PDB file of C-alpha atoms in Angstrom:
ATOM      1  CA  GLU O   1     108.979  81.798  98.385  1.00  0.00           C
ATOM      2  CA  VAL O   2     112.409  83.247  98.357  1.00  0.00           C
ATOM      3  CA  GLN O   3     113.871  84.060 101.255  1.00  0.00           C
ATOM      4  CA  LEU O   4     118.154  85.986 102.314  1.00  0.00           C
ATOM      5  CA  VAL O   5     117.856  85.368 105.738  1.00  0.00           C
ATOM      6  CA  GLU O   6     121.910  87.322 106.561  1.00  0.00           C
ATOM      7  CA  SER O   7     124.238  86.938 109.221  1.00  0.00           C
ATOM      8  CA  GLY O   8     127.228  87.355 110.967  1.00  0.00           C
ATOM      9  CA  GLY O   9     126.965  91.712 111.950  1.00  0.00           C
ATOM     10  CA  GLY O  10     128.798  92.919 114.549  1.00  0.00           C
ATOM     11  CA  LEU O  11     130.194  95.190 116.195  1.00  0.00           C
ATOM     12  CA  VAL O  12     134.119  95.067 115.199  1.00  0.00           C
ATOM     13  CA  GLN O  13     137.401  97.281 116.052  1.00  0.00           C
ATOM     14  CA  PRO O  14     138.866  99.566 112.926  1.00  0.00           C
ATOM     15  CA  GLY O  15     141.436  97.689 110.763  1.00  0.00           C
ATOM     16  CA  GLY O  16     139.161  94.390 111.894  1.00  0.00           C
ATOM     17  CA  SER O  17     137.732  91.943 109.822  1.00  0.00           C
ATOM     18  CA  LEU O  18     134.288  89.929 109.828  1.00  0.00           C
ATOM     19  CA  ARG O  19     132.394  87.325 107.525  1.00  0.00           C
ATOM     20  CA  LEU O  20     129.224  88.184 107.134  1.00  0.00           C
ATOM     21  CA  SER O  21     126.333  85.002 105.138  1.00  0.00           C
ATOM     22  CA  CYS O  22     123.595  85.114 103.286  1.00  0.00           C
ATOM     23  CA  SER O  23     121.219  82.200 103.044  1.00  0.00           C
ATOM     24  CA  ALA O  24     118.694  81.862 100.577  1.00  0.00           C
ATOM     25  CA  SER O  25     116.233  79.179 100.006  1.00  0.00           C
ATOM     26  CA  GLY O  26     113.402  79.040  98.299  1.00  0.00           C
ATOM     27  CA  PHE O  27     115.108  79.240  94.926  1.00  0.00           C
ATOM     28  CA  ILE O  28     117.974  77.227  92.346  1.00  0.00           C
ATOM     29  CA  PHE O  29     119.791  79.070  93.840  1.00  0.00           C
ATOM     30  CA  SER O  30     123.140  79.035  91.568  1.00  0.00           C
ATOM     31  CA  ASN O  31     121.082  79.734  89.292  1.00  0.00           C
ATOM     32  CA  TYR O  32     121.375  83.511  90.145  1.00  0.00           C
ATOM     33  CA  ALA O  33     123.723  85.632  90.440  1.00  0.00           C
ATOM     34  CA  MET O  34     123.704  87.529  94.057  1.00  0.00           C
ATOM     35  CA  HIS O  35     125.106  91.077  95.152  1.00  0.00           C
ATOM     36  CA  TRP O  36     125.937  92.533  98.686  1.00  0.00           C
ATOM     37  CA  VAL O  37     124.124  96.179  98.886  1.00  0.00           C
ATOM     38  CA  ARG O  38     125.080  98.999 102.442  1.00  0.00           C
ATOM     39  CA  GLN O  39     122.921 101.548 104.187  1.00  0.00           C
ATOM     40  CA  ALA O  40     124.362 104.229 107.145  1.00  0.00           C
ATOM     41  CA  PRO O  41     122.344 104.866 109.279  1.00  0.00           C
ATOM     42  CA  GLY O  42     120.250 107.354 108.598  1.00  0.00           C
ATOM     43  CA  LYS O  43     121.701 107.262 104.517  1.00  0.00           C
ATOM     44  CA  GLY O  44     120.601 105.982 101.580  1.00  0.00           C
ATOM     45  CA  LEU O  45     122.003 102.383  99.532  1.00  0.00           C
ATOM     46  CA  GLU O  46     124.870 102.090  99.048  1.00  0.00           C
ATOM     47  CA  TRP O  47     125.797  99.239  96.023  1.00  0.00           C
ATOM     48  CA  VAL O  48     129.163  96.861  97.381  1.00  0.00           C
ATOM     49  CA  SER O  49     129.467  94.225  95.235  1.00  0.00           C
ATOM     50  CA  GLY O  50     127.758  91.784  92.734  1.00  0.00           C
ATOM     51  CA  LEU O  51     129.187  88.063  91.885  1.00  0.00           C
ATOM     52  CA  SER O  52     127.939  86.185  89.264  1.00  0.00           C
ATOM     53  CA  SER O  53     125.873  82.577  89.776  1.00  0.00           C
ATOM     54  CA  SER O  54     128.695  80.482  88.671  1.00  0.00           C
ATOM     55  CA  GLY O  55     130.944  82.881  91.176  1.00  0.00           C
ATOM     56  CA  GLY O  56     133.055  83.080  88.080  1.00  0.00           C
ATOM     57  CA  SER O  57     132.364  87.534  87.464  1.00  0.00           C
ATOM     58  CA  THR O  58     132.763  90.093  90.305  1.00  0.00           C
ATOM     59  CA  TYR O  59     132.541  93.242  90.701  1.00  0.00           C
ATOM     60  CA  TYR O  60     133.164  95.941  93.693  1.00  0.00           C
ATOM     61  CA  ILE O  61     132.502  99.757  94.307  1.00  0.00           C
ATOM     62  CA  ASN O  62     136.510 100.939  94.200  1.00  0.00           C
ATOM     63  CA  SER O  63     136.055 102.284  98.335  1.00  0.00           C
ATOM     64  CA  VAL O  64     136.141  98.541  98.764  1.00  0.00           C
ATOM     65  CA  LYS O  65     138.022  97.077  96.320  1.00  0.00           C
ATOM     66  CA  GLY O  66     141.265  95.167  97.654  1.00  0.00           C
ATOM     67  CA  ARG O  67     139.188  95.040 101.133  1.00  0.00           C
ATOM     68  CA  PHE O  68     136.593  92.891 100.939  1.00  0.00           C
ATOM     69  CA  VAL O  69     135.344  89.797  98.433  1.00  0.00           C
ATOM     70  CA  ILE O  70     132.188  88.279  97.823  1.00  0.00           C
ATOM     71  CA  SER O  71     132.142  84.401  97.440  1.00  0.00           C
ATOM     72  CA  ARG O  72     129.323  81.966  96.649  1.00  0.00           C
ATOM     73  CA  ASP O  73     129.375  78.184  98.388  1.00  0.00           C
ATOM     74  CA  ASN O  74     126.562  77.167  95.927  1.00  0.00           C
ATOM     75  CA  SER O  75     126.361  73.598  97.197  1.00  0.00           C
ATOM     76  CA  LYS O  76     125.770  75.142 100.894  1.00  0.00           C
ATOM     77  CA  ASN O  77     123.189  77.814  99.826  1.00  0.00           C
ATOM     78  CA  THR O  78     125.213  80.369 101.019  1.00  0.00           C
ATOM     79  CA  LEU O  79     126.637  83.266  99.608  1.00  0.00           C
ATOM     80  CA  HIS O  80     129.752  85.494 101.789  1.00  0.00           C
ATOM     81  CA  LEU O  81     131.031  89.081 102.193  1.00  0.00           C
ATOM     82  CA  GLN O  82     134.325  88.532 103.426  1.00  0.00           C
ATOM     83  CA  MET O  83     135.715  92.352 105.056  1.00  0.00           C
ATOM     84  CA  SER O  84     138.959  93.137 106.106  1.00  0.00           C
ATOM     85  CA  SER O  85     140.061  96.849 107.484  1.00  0.00           C
ATOM     86  CA  LEU O  86     137.387  97.508 108.109  1.00  0.00           C
ATOM     87  CA  ARG O  87     136.692 101.721 108.623  1.00  0.00           C
ATOM     88  CA  ALA O  88     134.253 103.797 110.864  1.00  0.00           C
ATOM     89  CA  GLU O  89     132.302 104.731 107.428  1.00  0.00           C
ATOM     90  CA  ASP O  90     131.978 100.441 107.049  1.00  0.00           C
ATOM     91  CA  THR O  91     129.379 100.833 109.443  1.00  0.00           C
ATOM     92  CA  ALA O  92     125.753 100.298 107.854  1.00  0.00           C
ATOM     93  CA  VAL O  93     123.600  97.324 107.641  1.00  0.00           C
ATOM     94  CA  TYR O  94     124.404  94.934 105.000  1.00  0.00           C
ATOM     95  CA  TYR O  95     121.537  93.725 102.864  1.00  0.00           C
ATOM     96  CA  CYS O  96     121.445  90.810 100.538  1.00  0.00           C
ATOM     97  CA  ALA O  97     120.020  90.929  97.492  1.00  0.00           C
ATOM     98  CA  LYS O  98     119.286  88.235  94.612  1.00  0.00           C
ATOM     99  CA  ASP O  99     118.932  88.916  90.960  1.00  0.00           C
ATOM    100  CA  SER O 100     116.843  87.938  87.963  1.00  0.00           C
ATOM    101  CA  HIS O 101     119.369  86.522  86.091  1.00  0.00           C
ATOM    102  CA  PRO O 102     122.899  84.307  86.181  1.00  0.00           C
ATOM    103  CA  GLU O 103     125.549  86.657  84.720  1.00  0.00           C
ATOM    104  CA  LEU O 104     126.563  90.091  85.423  1.00  0.00           C
ATOM    105  CA  GLU O 105     126.688  91.945  82.947  1.00  0.00           C
ATOM    106  CA  ARG O 106     123.064  92.499  81.668  1.00  0.00           C
ATOM    107  CA  PRO O 107     120.956  96.177  80.973  1.00  0.00           C
ATOM    108  CA  ASP O 108     118.731  94.471  82.728  1.00  0.00           C
ATOM    109  CA  ASN O 109     119.821  93.297  85.776  1.00  0.00           C
ATOM    110  CA  CYS O 110     117.279  93.012  88.849  1.00  0.00           C
ATOM    111  CA  LEU O 111     117.946  93.032  92.708  1.00  0.00           C
ATOM    112  CA  ASP O 112     114.566  91.204  94.627  1.00  0.00           C
ATOM    113  CA  PRO O 113     114.735  89.943  97.222  1.00  0.00           C
ATOM    114  CA  TRP O 114     116.317  91.741  99.920  1.00  0.00           C
ATOM    115  CA  GLY O 115     116.910  90.350 102.660  1.00  0.00           C
ATOM    116  CA  GLN O 116     116.322  91.969 106.449  1.00  0.00           C
ATOM    117  CA  GLY O 117     120.266  92.434 106.592  1.00  0.00           C
ATOM    118  CA  THR O 118     122.970  92.671 108.675  1.00  0.00           C
ATOM    119  CA  LEU O 119     123.867  95.563 111.502  1.00  0.00           C
ATOM    120  CA  VAL O 120     127.719  96.006 111.120  1.00  0.00           C
ATOM    121  CA  THR O 121     128.925  98.529 113.695  1.00  0.00           C
ATOM    122  CA  VAL O 122     132.990  98.863 113.402  1.00  0.00           C
ATOM    123  CA  SER O 123     133.761 101.084 116.069  1.00  0.00           C
ATOM    124  CA  SER O 124     137.153 101.710 119.122  1.00  0.00           C
TER     125      SER O 124
ATOM    126  CA  SER B   1     131.387 108.021  88.412  1.00  0.00           C
ATOM    127  CA  TYR B   2     127.789 107.849  87.320  1.00  0.00           C
ATOM    128  CA  GLU B   3     125.183 109.301  89.949  1.00  0.00           C
ATOM    129  CA  LEU B   4     121.727 109.518  89.824  1.00  0.00           C
ATOM    130  CA  THR B   5     119.963 112.525  91.973  1.00  0.00           C
ATOM    131  CA  GLN B   6     115.956 112.493  93.384  1.00  0.00           C
ATOM    132  CA  PRO B   7     114.859 115.308  95.413  1.00  0.00           C
ATOM    133  CA  PRO B   8     115.668 114.667  99.263  1.00  0.00           C
ATOM    134  CA  SER B   9     111.619 114.834  99.585  1.00  0.00           C
ATOM    135  CA  VAL B  10     108.022 115.221  98.023  1.00  0.00           C
ATOM    136  CA  SER B  11     105.393 116.204  99.825  1.00  0.00           C
ATOM    137  CA  VAL B  12     101.482 114.708  98.950  1.00  0.00           C
ATOM    138  CA  SER B  13      98.565 115.230 100.133  1.00  0.00           C
ATOM    139  CA  PRO B  14      95.800 111.614 100.229  1.00  0.00           C
ATOM    140  CA  GLY B  15      93.864 111.033  96.727  1.00  0.00           C
ATOM    141  CA  GLN B  16      96.588 112.981  94.841  1.00  0.00           C
ATOM    142  CA  THR B  17      99.584 112.267  92.713  1.00  0.00           C
ATOM    143  CA  ALA B  18     102.883 112.354  93.742  1.00  0.00           C
ATOM    144  CA  SER B  19     105.830 112.693  91.326  1.00  0.00           C
ATOM    145  CA  ILE B  20     109.368 111.742  92.357  1.00  0.00           C
ATOM    146  CA  THR B  21     112.499 112.547  89.340  1.00  0.00           C
ATOM    147  CA  CYS B  22     115.765 110.903  89.149  1.00  0.00           C
ATOM    148  CA  SER B  23     118.184 112.790  87.417  1.00  0.00           C
ATOM    149  CA  GLY B  24     120.621 110.986  85.408  1.00  0.00           C
ATOM    150  CA  ASP B  25     123.145 111.822  81.889  1.00  0.00           C
ATOM    151  CA  LYS B  26     121.799 109.790  79.755  1.00  0.00           C
ATOM    152  CA  LEU B  27     119.475 107.884  81.938  1.00  0.00           C
ATOM    153  CA  GLY B  28     117.336 108.052  79.938  1.00  0.00           C
ATOM    154  CA  ASP B  29     119.133 105.082  77.059  1.00  0.00           C
ATOM    155  CA  LYS B  30     119.817 102.828  80.542  1.00  0.00           C
ATOM    156  CA  TYR B  31     117.249 100.742  82.584  1.00  0.00           C
ATOM    157  CA  ALA B  32     115.814 102.758  85.924  1.00  0.00           C
ATOM    158  CA  TRP B  33     114.720 100.537  88.369  1.00  0.00           C
ATOM    159  CA  TRP B  34     112.915 102.072  91.898  1.00  0.00           C
ATOM    160  CA  TYR B  35     112.706 100.096  95.228  1.00  0.00           C
ATOM    161  CA  GLN B  36     110.379 101.140  98.357  1.00  0.00           C
ATOM    162  CA  GLN B  37     111.775 101.964 101.775  1.00  0.00           C
ATOM    163  CA  LYS B  38     109.304 101.944 104.996  1.00  0.00           C
ATOM    164  CA  PRO B  39     111.330 102.830 108.557  1.00  0.00           C
ATOM    165  CA  GLY B  40     112.859  99.874 109.559  1.00  0.00           C
ATOM    166  CA  GLN B  41     111.955  97.182 106.565  1.00  0.00           C
ATOM    167  CA  SER B  42     114.521  95.843 103.331  1.00  0.00           C
ATOM    168  CA  PRO B  43     113.988  98.186 100.586  1.00  0.00           C
ATOM    169  CA  VAL B  44     110.812  96.430  98.137  1.00  0.00           C
ATOM    170  CA  LEU B  45     110.685  97.129  94.257  1.00  0.00           C
ATOM    171  CA  VAL B  46     108.131  98.874  93.443  1.00  0.00           C
ATOM    172  CA  ILE B  47     109.493  99.477  89.170  1.00  0.00           C
ATOM    173  CA  TYR B  48     111.557  97.225  87.045  1.00  0.00           C
ATOM    174  CA  GLU B  49     112.367  98.698  83.256  1.00  0.00           C
ATOM    175  CA  ASP B  50     111.245 101.534  83.717  1.00  0.00           C
ATOM    176  CA  ILE B  51     107.276 101.734  83.711  1.00  0.00           C
ATOM    177  CA  LYS B  52     107.105  97.504  85.223  1.00  0.00           C
ATOM    178  CA  ARG B  53     105.135  96.195  87.887  1.00  0.00           C
ATOM    179  CA  PRO B  54     106.063  93.420  90.154  1.00  0.00           C
ATOM    180  CA  SER B  55     103.544  91.277  91.454  1.00  0.00           C
ATOM    181  CA  GLY B  56     101.884  92.306  93.754  1.00  0.00           C
ATOM    182  CA  ILE B  57     102.342  95.938  93.938  1.00  0.00           C
ATOM    183  CA  PRO B  58      99.175  98.004  93.088  1.00  0.00           C
ATOM    184  CA  GLU B  59      98.412  99.746  89.560  1.00  0.00           C
ATOM    185  CA  ARG B  60      98.326 103.208  91.538  1.00  0.00           C
ATOM    186  CA  PHE B  61     102.668 103.312  90.445  1.00  0.00           C
ATOM    187  CA  SER B  62     104.121 103.796  87.598  1.00  0.00           C
ATOM    188  CA  GLY B  63     106.840 104.644  86.463  1.00  0.00           C
ATOM    189  CA  SER B  64     108.503 107.237  82.496  1.00  0.00           C
ATOM    190  CA  ASN B  65     111.802 107.040  81.607  1.00  0.00           C
ATOM    191  CA  SER B  66     113.287 109.300  79.113  1.00  0.00           C
ATOM    192  CA  GLY B  67     116.078 111.802  78.808  1.00  0.00           C
ATOM    193  CA  ASN B  68     118.395 112.279  81.550  1.00  0.00           C
ATOM    194  CA  THR B  69     115.031 112.228  83.414  1.00  0.00           C
ATOM    195  CA  ALA B  70     113.385 108.529  84.994  1.00  0.00           C
ATOM    196  CA  THR B  71     109.984 109.415  87.039  1.00  0.00           C
ATOM    197  CA  LEU B  72     107.637 107.440  89.824  1.00  0.00           C
ATOM    198  CA  THR B  73     104.570 108.479  89.858  1.00  0.00           C
ATOM    199  CA  ILE B  74     101.822 107.539  92.627  1.00  0.00           C
ATOM    200  CA  SER B  75      97.903 108.539  91.762  1.00  0.00           C
ATOM    201  CA  GLY B  76      95.846 108.299  93.846  1.00  0.00           C
ATOM    202  CA  THR B  77      97.663 107.951  96.747  1.00  0.00           C
ATOM    203  CA  GLN B  78      97.653 106.183 100.455  1.00  0.00           C
ATOM    204  CA  ALA B  79      98.513 106.611 103.832  1.00  0.00           C
ATOM    205  CA  MET B  80     100.801 103.805 103.600  1.00  0.00           C
ATOM    206  CA  ASP B  81     102.682 105.046 100.540  1.00  0.00           C
ATOM    207  CA  GLU B  82     104.786 106.752 102.856  1.00  0.00           C
ATOM    208  CA  ALA B  83     107.720 106.289 102.445  1.00  0.00           C
ATOM    209  CA  ASP B  84     111.520 107.035 101.382  1.00  0.00           C
ATOM    210  CA  TYR B  85     111.836 105.876  97.961  1.00  0.00           C
ATOM    211  CA  TYR B  86     114.888 105.134  95.626  1.00  0.00           C
ATOM    212  CA  CYS B  87     115.958 104.763  91.563  1.00  0.00           C
ATOM    213  CA  GLN B  88     118.370 102.674  90.807  1.00  0.00           C
ATOM    214  CA  ALA B  89     120.145 102.451  87.072  1.00  0.00           C
ATOM    215  CA  TRP B  90     123.463 100.433  85.966  1.00  0.00           C
ATOM    216  CA  ASP B  91     126.213 101.929  85.204  1.00  0.00           C
ATOM    217  CA  ASN B  92     129.392  99.082  83.302  1.00  0.00           C
ATOM    218  CA  SER B  93     127.893  96.899  86.126  1.00  0.00           C
ATOM    219  CA  ILE B  94     128.192  98.819  89.257  1.00  0.00           C
ATOM    220  CA  ALA B  95     124.326  99.262  90.533  1.00  0.00           C
ATOM    221  CA  VAL B  96     123.313 103.200  90.482  1.00  0.00           C
ATOM    222  CA  PHE B  97     121.931 104.007  93.747  1.00  0.00           C
ATOM    223  CA  GLY B  98     119.977 107.235  93.797  1.00  0.00           C
ATOM    224  CA  THR B  99     120.303 109.993  96.338  1.00  0.00           C
ATOM    225  CA  GLY B 100     116.755 108.919  97.511  1.00  0.00           C
ATOM    226  CA  THR B 101     112.807 110.106  98.135  1.00  0.00           C
ATOM    227  CA  ARG B 102     111.162 110.575 101.189  1.00  0.00           C
ATOM    228  CA  VAL B 103     107.162 111.208  99.873  1.00  0.00           C
ATOM    229  CA  THR B 104     104.913 111.926 103.220  1.00  0.00           C
ATOM    230  CA  VAL B 105     101.082 111.817 102.750  1.00  0.00           C
ATOM    231  CA  LEU B 106     100.455 115.112 104.569  1.00  0.00           C
TER     232      LEU B 106
END
């Protein structure tokens, strides 16, 4: 059974940094692209970033470019999201999700399944 | 940037059919995915590549996609189908989610 477990969320002040992790099991982690998706309280889903299986290809939404860095450690089956210069509008539950393919630039990339999420609160 | 628009809410009686639309420019030229999210839970994939159903998803869930509109249809809606539903498509390797629709089973 595929399992994705996020960790690292918490309360951080504006301008601060936080590193999220997603521990994966139940599948060959190094064979699949991975993603981060967030959901602000009471709001809809917003894709944040994606990373290919090798780590060589990354994509970000414009609002986090230059502030967030997605990475992975295939030897530890772990996905990370390093977040810096955090803003109040980054407050959200952050989910990691497994892709159906190793590369990102496909018309049939599929986000399934998702982890349970970790809450990031940016507030003074 | 690419946008996907859904109706904020849909109400349906038990046993009836609920249809949720997702509108985007030339959406029919892309694949559409649909996710179900119940309160306090993570999203679950219910339709992929316009019309396909993952294993474990009931047959009452179906999808279509043509022109500028993708549609998720729930036939014989049950109380357990009450949830938020989001469509999703890819635009230049960026995943775009719809605005979300709350389905209420009255």
